Short mmCIF file of C-alpha atoms and ligand atoms in Angstrom, two decimals:
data_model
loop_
_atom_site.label_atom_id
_atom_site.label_comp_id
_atom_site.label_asym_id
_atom_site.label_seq_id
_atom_site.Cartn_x
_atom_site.Cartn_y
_atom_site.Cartn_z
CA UNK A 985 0.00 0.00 0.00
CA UNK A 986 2.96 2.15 0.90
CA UNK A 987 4.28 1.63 -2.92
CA UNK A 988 0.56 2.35 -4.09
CA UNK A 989 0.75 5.88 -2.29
CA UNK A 990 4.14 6.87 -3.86
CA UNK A 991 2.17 6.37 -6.88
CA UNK A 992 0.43 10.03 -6.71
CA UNK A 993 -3.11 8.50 -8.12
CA UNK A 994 -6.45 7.92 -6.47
CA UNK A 995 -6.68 4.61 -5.01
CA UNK A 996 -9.45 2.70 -3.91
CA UNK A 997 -9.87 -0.04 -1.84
CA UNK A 998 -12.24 -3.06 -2.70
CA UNK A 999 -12.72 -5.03 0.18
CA UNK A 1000 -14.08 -8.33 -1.48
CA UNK A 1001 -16.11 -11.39 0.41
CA UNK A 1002 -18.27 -8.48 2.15
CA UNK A 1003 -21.53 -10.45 1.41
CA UNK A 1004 -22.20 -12.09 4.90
CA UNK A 1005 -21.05 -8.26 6.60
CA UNK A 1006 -24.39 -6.44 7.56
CA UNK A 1007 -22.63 -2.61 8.76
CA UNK A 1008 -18.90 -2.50 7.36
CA UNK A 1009 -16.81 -2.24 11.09
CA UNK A 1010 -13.67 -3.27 9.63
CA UNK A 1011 -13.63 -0.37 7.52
CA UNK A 1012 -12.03 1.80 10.15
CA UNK A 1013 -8.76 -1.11 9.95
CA UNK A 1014 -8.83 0.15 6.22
CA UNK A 1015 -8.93 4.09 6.80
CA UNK A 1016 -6.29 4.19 9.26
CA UNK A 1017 -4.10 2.33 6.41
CA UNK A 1018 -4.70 5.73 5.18
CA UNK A 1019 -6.89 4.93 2.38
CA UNK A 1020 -9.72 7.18 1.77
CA UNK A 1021 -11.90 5.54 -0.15
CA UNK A 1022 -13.19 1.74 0.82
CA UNK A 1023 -15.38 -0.31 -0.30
CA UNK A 1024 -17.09 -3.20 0.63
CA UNK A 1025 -18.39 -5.60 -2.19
CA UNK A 1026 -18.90 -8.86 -3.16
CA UNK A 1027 -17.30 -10.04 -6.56
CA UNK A 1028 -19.57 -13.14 -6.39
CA UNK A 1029 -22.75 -11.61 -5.56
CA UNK A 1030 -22.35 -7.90 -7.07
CA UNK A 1031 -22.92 -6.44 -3.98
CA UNK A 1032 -21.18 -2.65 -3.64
CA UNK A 1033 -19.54 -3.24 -6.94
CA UNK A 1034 -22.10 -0.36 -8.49
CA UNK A 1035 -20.69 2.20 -6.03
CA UNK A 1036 -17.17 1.09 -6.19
CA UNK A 1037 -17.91 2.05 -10.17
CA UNK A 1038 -19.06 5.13 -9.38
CA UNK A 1039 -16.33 6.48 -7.05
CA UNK A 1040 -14.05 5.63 -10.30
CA UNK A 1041 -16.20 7.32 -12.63
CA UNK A 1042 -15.85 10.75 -10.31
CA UNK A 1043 -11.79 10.16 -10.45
CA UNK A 1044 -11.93 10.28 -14.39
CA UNK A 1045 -10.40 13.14 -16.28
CA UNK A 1046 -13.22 14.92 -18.62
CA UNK A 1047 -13.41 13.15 -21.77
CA UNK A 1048 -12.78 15.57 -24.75
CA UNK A 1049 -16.68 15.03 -26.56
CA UNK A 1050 -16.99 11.50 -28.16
CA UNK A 1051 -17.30 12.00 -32.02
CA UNK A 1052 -20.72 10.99 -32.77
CA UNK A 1053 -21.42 9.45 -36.00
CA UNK A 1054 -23.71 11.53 -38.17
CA UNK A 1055 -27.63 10.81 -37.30
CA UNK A 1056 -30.77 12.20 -39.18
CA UNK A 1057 -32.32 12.29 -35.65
CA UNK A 1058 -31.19 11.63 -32.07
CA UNK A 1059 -34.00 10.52 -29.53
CA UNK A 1060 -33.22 10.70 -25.65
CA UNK A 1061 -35.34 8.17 -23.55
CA UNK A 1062 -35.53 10.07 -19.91
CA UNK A 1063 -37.74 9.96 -16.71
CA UNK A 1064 -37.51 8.61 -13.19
CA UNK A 1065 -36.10 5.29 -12.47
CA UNK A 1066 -38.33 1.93 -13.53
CA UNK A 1067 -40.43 4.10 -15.91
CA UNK A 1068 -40.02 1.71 -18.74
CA UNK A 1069 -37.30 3.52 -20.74
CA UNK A 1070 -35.07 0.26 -21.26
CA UNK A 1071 -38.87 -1.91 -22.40
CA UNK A 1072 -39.82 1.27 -24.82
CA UNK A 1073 -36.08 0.84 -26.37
CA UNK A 1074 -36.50 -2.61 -26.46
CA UNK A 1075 -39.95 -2.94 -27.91
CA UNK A 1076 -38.61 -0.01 -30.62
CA UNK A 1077 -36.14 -2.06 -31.56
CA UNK A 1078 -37.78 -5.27 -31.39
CA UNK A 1079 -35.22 -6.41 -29.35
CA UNK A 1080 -33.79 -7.22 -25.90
CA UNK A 1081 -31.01 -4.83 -26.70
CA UNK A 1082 -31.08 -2.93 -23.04
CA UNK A 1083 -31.51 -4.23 -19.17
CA UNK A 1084 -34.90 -4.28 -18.00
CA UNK A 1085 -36.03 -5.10 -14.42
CA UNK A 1086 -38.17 -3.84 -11.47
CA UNK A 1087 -34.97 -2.77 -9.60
CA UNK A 1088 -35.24 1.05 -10.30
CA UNK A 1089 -31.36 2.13 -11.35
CA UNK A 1090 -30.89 -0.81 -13.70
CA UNK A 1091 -29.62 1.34 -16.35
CA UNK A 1092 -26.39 2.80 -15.23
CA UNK A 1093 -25.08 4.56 -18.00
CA UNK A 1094 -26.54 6.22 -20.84
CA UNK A 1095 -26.40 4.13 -23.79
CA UNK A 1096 -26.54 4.55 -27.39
CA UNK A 1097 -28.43 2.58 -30.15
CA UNK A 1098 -28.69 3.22 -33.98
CA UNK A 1099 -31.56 1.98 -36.31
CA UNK A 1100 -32.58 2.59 -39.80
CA UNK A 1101 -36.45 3.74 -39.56
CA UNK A 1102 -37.72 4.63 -43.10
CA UNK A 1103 -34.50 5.53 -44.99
CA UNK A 1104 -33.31 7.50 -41.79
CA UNK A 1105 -30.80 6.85 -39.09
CA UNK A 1106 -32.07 7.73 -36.20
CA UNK A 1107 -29.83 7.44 -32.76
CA UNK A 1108 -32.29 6.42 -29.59
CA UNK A 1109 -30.23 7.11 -26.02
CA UNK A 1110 -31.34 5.21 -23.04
CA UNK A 1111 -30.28 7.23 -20.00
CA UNK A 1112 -30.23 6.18 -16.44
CA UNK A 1113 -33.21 7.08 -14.35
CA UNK A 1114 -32.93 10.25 -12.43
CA UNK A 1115 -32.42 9.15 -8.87
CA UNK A 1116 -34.40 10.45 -5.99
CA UNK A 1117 -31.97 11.23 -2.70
CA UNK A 1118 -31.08 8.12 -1.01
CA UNK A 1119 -28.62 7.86 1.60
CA UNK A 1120 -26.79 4.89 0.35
CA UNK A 1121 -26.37 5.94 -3.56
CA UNK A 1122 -25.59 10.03 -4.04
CA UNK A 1123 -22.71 8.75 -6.43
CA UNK A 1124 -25.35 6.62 -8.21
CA UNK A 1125 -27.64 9.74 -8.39
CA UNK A 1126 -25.45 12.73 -9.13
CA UNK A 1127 -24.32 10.65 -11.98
CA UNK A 1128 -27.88 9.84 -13.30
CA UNK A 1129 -28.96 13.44 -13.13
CA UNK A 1130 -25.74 14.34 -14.89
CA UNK A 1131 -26.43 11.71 -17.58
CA UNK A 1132 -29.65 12.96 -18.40
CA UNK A 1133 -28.91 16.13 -18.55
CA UNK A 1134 -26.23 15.59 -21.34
CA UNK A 1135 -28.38 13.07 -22.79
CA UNK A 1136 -30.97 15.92 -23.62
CA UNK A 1137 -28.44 18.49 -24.20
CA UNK A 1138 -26.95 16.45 -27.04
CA UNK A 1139 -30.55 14.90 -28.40
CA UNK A 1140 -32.73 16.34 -30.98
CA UNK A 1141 -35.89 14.97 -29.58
CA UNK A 1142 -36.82 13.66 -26.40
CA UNK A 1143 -39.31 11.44 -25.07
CA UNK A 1144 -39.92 12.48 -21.55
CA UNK A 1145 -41.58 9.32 -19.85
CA UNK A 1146 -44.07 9.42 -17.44
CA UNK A 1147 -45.80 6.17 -15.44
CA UNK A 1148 -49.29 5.94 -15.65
CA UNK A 1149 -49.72 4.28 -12.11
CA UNK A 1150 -47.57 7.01 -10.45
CA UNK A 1151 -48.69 10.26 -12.41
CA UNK A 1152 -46.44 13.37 -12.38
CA UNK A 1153 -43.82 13.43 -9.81
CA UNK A 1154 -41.21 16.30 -9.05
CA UNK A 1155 -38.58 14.79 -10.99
CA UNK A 1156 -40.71 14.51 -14.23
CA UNK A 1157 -41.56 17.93 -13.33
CA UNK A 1158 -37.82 18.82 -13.06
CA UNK A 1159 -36.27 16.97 -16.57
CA UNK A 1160 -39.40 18.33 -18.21
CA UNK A 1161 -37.85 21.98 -17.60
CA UNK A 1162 -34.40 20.64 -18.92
CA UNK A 1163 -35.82 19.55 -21.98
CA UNK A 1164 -37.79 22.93 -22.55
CA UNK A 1165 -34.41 25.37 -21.47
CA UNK A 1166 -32.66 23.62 -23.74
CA UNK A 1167 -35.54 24.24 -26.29
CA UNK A 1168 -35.37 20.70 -27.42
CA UNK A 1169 -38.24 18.70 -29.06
CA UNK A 1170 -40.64 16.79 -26.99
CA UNK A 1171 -42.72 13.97 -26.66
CA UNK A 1172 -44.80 12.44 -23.71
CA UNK A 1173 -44.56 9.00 -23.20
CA UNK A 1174 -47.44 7.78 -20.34
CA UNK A 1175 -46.05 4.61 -20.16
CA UNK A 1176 -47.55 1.26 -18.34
CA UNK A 1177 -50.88 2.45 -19.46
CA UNK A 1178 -51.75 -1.34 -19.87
CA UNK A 1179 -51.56 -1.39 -15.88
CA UNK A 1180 -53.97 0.96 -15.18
CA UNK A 1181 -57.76 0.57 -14.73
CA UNK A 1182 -59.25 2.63 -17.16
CA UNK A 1183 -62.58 3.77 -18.35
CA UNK A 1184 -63.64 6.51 -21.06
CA UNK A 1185 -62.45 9.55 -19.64
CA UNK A 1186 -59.16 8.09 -18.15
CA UNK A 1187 -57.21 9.90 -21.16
CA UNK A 1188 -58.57 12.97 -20.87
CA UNK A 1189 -58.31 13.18 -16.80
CA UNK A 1190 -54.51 12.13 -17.51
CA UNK A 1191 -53.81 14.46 -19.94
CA UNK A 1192 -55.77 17.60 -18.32
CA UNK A 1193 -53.47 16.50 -15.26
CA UNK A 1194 -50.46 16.47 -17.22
CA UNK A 1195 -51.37 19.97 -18.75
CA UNK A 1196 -51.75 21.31 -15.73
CA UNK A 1197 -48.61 19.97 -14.04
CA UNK A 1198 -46.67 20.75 -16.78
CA UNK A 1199 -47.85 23.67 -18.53
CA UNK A 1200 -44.49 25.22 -20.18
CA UNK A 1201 -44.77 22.20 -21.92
CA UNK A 1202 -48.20 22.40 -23.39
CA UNK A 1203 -46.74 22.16 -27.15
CA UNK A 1204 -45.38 18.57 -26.52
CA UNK A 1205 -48.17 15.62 -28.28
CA UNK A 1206 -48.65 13.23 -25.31
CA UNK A 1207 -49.18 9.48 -26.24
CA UNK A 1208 -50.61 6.75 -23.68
CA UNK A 1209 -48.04 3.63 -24.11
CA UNK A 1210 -47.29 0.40 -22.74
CA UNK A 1211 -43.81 -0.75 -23.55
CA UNK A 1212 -44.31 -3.66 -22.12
CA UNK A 1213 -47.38 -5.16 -24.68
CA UNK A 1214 -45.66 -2.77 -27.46
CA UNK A 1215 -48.85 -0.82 -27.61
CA UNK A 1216 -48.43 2.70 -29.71
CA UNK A 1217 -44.40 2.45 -29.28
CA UNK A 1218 -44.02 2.68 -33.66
CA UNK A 1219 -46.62 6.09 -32.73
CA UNK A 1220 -43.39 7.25 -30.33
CA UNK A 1221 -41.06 7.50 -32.92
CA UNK A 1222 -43.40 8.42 -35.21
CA UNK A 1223 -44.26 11.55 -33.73
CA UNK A 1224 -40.06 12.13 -32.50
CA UNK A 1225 -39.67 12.57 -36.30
CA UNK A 1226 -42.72 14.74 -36.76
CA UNK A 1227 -41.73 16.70 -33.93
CA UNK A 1228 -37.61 16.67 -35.67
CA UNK A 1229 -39.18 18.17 -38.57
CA UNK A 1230 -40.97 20.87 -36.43
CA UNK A 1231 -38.05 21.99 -34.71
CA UNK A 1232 -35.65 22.22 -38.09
CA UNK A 1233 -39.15 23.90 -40.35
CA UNK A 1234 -37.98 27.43 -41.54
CA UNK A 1235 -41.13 29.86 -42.10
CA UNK A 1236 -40.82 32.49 -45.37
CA UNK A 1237 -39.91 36.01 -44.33
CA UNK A 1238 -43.36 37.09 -46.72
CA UNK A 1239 -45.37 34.17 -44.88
CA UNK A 1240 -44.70 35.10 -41.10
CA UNK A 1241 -45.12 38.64 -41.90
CA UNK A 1242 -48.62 37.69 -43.25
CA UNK A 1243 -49.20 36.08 -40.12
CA UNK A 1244 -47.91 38.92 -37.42
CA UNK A 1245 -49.24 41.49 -39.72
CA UNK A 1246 -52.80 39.67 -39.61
CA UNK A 1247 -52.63 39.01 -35.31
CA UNK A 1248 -51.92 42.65 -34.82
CA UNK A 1249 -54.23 44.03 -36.58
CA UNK A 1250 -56.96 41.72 -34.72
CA UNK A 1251 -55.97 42.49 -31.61
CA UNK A 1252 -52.71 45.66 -31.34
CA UNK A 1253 -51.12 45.72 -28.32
CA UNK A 1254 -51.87 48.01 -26.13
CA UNK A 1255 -50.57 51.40 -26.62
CA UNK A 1256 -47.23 52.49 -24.08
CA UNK A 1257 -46.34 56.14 -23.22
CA UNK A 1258 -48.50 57.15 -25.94
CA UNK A 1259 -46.80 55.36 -28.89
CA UNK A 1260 -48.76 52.36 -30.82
CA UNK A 1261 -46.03 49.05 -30.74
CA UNK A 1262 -45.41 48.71 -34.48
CA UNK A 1263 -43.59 45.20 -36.36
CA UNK A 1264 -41.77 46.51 -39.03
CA UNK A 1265 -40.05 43.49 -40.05
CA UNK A 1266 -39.91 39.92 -38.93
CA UNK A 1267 -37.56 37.01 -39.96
CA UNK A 1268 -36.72 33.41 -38.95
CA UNK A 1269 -33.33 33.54 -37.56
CA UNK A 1270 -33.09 30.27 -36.11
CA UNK A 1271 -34.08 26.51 -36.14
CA UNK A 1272 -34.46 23.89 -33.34
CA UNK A 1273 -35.70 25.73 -31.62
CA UNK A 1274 -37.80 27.97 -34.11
CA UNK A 1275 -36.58 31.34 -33.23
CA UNK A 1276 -37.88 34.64 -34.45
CA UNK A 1277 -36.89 38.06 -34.92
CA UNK A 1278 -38.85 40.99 -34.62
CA UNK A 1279 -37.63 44.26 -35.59
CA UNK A 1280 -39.96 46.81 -33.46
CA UNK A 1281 -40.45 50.29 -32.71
CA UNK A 1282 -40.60 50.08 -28.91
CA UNK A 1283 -39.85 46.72 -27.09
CA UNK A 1284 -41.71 47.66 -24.16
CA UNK A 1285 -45.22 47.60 -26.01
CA UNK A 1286 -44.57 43.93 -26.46
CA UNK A 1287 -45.50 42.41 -23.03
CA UNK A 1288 -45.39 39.04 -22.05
CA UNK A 1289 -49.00 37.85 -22.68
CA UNK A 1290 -48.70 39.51 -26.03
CA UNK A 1291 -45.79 37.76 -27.12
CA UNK A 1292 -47.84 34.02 -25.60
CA UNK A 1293 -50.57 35.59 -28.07
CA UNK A 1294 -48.19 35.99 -31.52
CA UNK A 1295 -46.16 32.96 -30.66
CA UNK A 1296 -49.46 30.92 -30.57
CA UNK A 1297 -50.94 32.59 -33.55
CA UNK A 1298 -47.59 31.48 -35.06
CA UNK A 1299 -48.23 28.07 -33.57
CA UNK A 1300 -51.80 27.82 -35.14
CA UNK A 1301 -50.95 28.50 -38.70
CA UNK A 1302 -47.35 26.72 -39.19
CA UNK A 1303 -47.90 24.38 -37.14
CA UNK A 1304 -44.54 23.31 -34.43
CA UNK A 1305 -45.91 20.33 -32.61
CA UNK A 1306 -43.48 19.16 -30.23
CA UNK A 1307 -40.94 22.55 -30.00
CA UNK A 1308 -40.85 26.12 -28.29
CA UNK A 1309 -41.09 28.57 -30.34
CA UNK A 1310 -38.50 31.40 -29.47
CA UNK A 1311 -39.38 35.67 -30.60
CA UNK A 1312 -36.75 37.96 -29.90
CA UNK A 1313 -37.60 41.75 -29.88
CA UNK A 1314 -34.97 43.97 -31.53
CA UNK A 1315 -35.94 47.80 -31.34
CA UNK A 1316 -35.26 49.46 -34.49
CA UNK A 1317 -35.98 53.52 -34.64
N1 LIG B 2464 -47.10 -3.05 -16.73
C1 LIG B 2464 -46.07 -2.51 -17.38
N2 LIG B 2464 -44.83 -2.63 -16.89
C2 LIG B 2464 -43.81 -2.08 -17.57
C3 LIG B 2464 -44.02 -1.36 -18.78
N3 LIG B 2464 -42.83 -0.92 -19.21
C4 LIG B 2464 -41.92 -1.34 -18.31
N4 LIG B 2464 -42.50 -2.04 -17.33
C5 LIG B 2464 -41.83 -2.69 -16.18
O1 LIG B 2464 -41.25 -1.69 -15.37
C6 LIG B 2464 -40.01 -2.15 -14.84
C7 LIG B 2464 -38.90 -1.18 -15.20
O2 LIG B 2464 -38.65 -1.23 -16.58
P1 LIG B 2464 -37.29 -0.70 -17.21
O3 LIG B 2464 -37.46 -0.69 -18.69
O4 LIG B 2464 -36.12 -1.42 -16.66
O5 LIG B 2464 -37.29 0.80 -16.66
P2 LIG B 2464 -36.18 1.94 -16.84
O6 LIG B 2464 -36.89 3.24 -16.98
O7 LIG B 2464 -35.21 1.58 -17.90
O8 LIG B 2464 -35.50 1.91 -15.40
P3 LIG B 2464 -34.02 2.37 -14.96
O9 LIG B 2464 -33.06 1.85 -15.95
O10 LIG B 2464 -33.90 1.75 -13.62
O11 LIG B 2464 -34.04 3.88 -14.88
C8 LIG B 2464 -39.81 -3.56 -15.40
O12 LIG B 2464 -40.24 -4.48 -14.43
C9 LIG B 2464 -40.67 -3.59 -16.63
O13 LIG B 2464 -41.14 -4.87 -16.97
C10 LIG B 2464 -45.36 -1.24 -19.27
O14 LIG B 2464 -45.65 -0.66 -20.30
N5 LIG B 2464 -46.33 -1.84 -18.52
MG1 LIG B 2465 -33.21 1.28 -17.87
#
């Protein structure tokens, strides 16, 4: 151990045959050997050996970014541990191509599979659950969260899953704001639906409770699933490219002017110090997410609910399912 410390690198200590140990007393031998980090696992029985993984990830030097090989469209799976996202992967792909079980955690890393779907590639990410606090696994969870978060960060489209036995929770609530900061595409996924007792208006309760829970997200199509009897998965990816297309649709200069020109007229905004808010011009300046420029007299005649009303009248007549829509206010005199 001595030689191991001359070494100047992080060492950890596995301390194996741990299975039988209920609390870890020996561990104190081990720290006063000066080691920081100890583990107790069991190489037979996988016990600790998650955790032991995890204290090496948080050692690792930052990768320089992984060189992705070119995708038409790259779909994130994400939502709370045990929400299906391995089974809707699986039943995508029509194969048992990721872990599934009722242990929530099972996916531990974030991991990438490529199909052909109609002429296209498309890229679909399984990502570990986000973790709720536990005592025994804040490696585990720091590193889901993190996961996810890159996983939508670097996604086109993502499928924000939801479990139909345990509605919205906080963390749905929580990657569902990710997904929308980031302005990426979105689809819900109420998964498990085939567990659930339902009768006509089971739908509709879900969804109004979903619209309500998450109402920055009222663009994104939300589809009732079950992974697990393959019910509506081809309608997930389905609508993921729909909602690709949305998010990369460019609107002609002479078309959105149409549009603004038309809103304002049927209802101005309201008039500020005197002065009448005027568009003079308006242009698409940027895709995924649709963003718009609009070149105005005086910003400050453009209040928020105003804006909610021209980005929806945008909404209505192009049609974005699935994206934010951005507008940007540039004052021009
Ligand atoms: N009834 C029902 N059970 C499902 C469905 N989809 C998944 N399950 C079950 O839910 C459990 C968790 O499934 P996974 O696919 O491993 O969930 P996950 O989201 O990948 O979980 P983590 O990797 O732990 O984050 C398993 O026991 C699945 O069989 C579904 O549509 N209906
Ligand atoms: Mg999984």
């Amino acid at each position: 151990m001595r030689e191991l410390r001359g070494l100047d690198k992080p060492v950890f200590v596995a301390v194996n045959k741990s299975e039988r140990r209920q609390d870890f007393s020996d561990a104190a031998d081990f720290h006063r050997l000066g080691m920081e980090k100890v583990r107790a696992v069991s190489a037979l029985h996988g016990d600790g050996v998650a955790d032991l993984l995890d204290d090496l990830v948080g050692v690792l030097p930052e990768r320089p970014p992984i060189e992705e090989s070119p995708c038409d469209l790259a779909v994130a799976l994400v939502g709370r541990p045990n929400v299906g996202k391995s089974s809707l992967l699986n039943a995508i792909v029509g194969e048992r191509r990721a872990l599934v079980s009722e242990i929530a955690g099972t996916t531990r890393d974030t991991v990438d599979t490529e199909l052909n779907w109609r002429k296209h590639r498309i890229r679909l990410v399984d990502t570990a659950g986000l973790r709720r606090k536990g005592r025994h696994d804040k490696g585990v969870e720091y590193f889901s969260i993190l996961r996810t978060l890159r996983a939508v960060e670097r996604c086109d489209v993502a499928v924000l899953l939801i479990d139909a036995e345990q509605g919205i929770v906080a963390q749905d609530a929580r990657v569902a704001g990710e997904i929308h900061e980031k302005g990426r595409g979105c689809v819900i996924a109420v998964n498990k639906w085939d567990a659930i007792a339902k009768d006509t208006m089971t739908a509709k309760r879900f969804e109004e409770e979903l619209r309500r829970e998450l109402a920055f997200l009222s663009y994104a199509p939300v589809i009732t699933i079950s992974a697990l009897e393959g019910q509506r998965v081809g309608r997930v990816l389905e609508t993921a490219w729909e909602v690709g297309q949305a998010q990369r649709k460019k609107v002609e200069t002479s078309v959105l002017n149409d549009i603004l020109d038309k809103a304002m007229r049927r209802n101005p905004p309201k008039a500020h110090k005197g002065r009448m808010g005027k568009v003079y011009y308006a242009t698409q300046t940027a895709v995924a997410p649709p963003t718009f420029t609009l070149f105005v007299n005086q910003p400050s005649n453009f209040v928020r609910h105003y804006l909610r009303y021209l980005n929806n009248r945008i909404r209505e007549a192009v049609g974005f399912e699935g994206t934010r829509i951005l507008i940007d206010l540039r004052k021009r005199s």
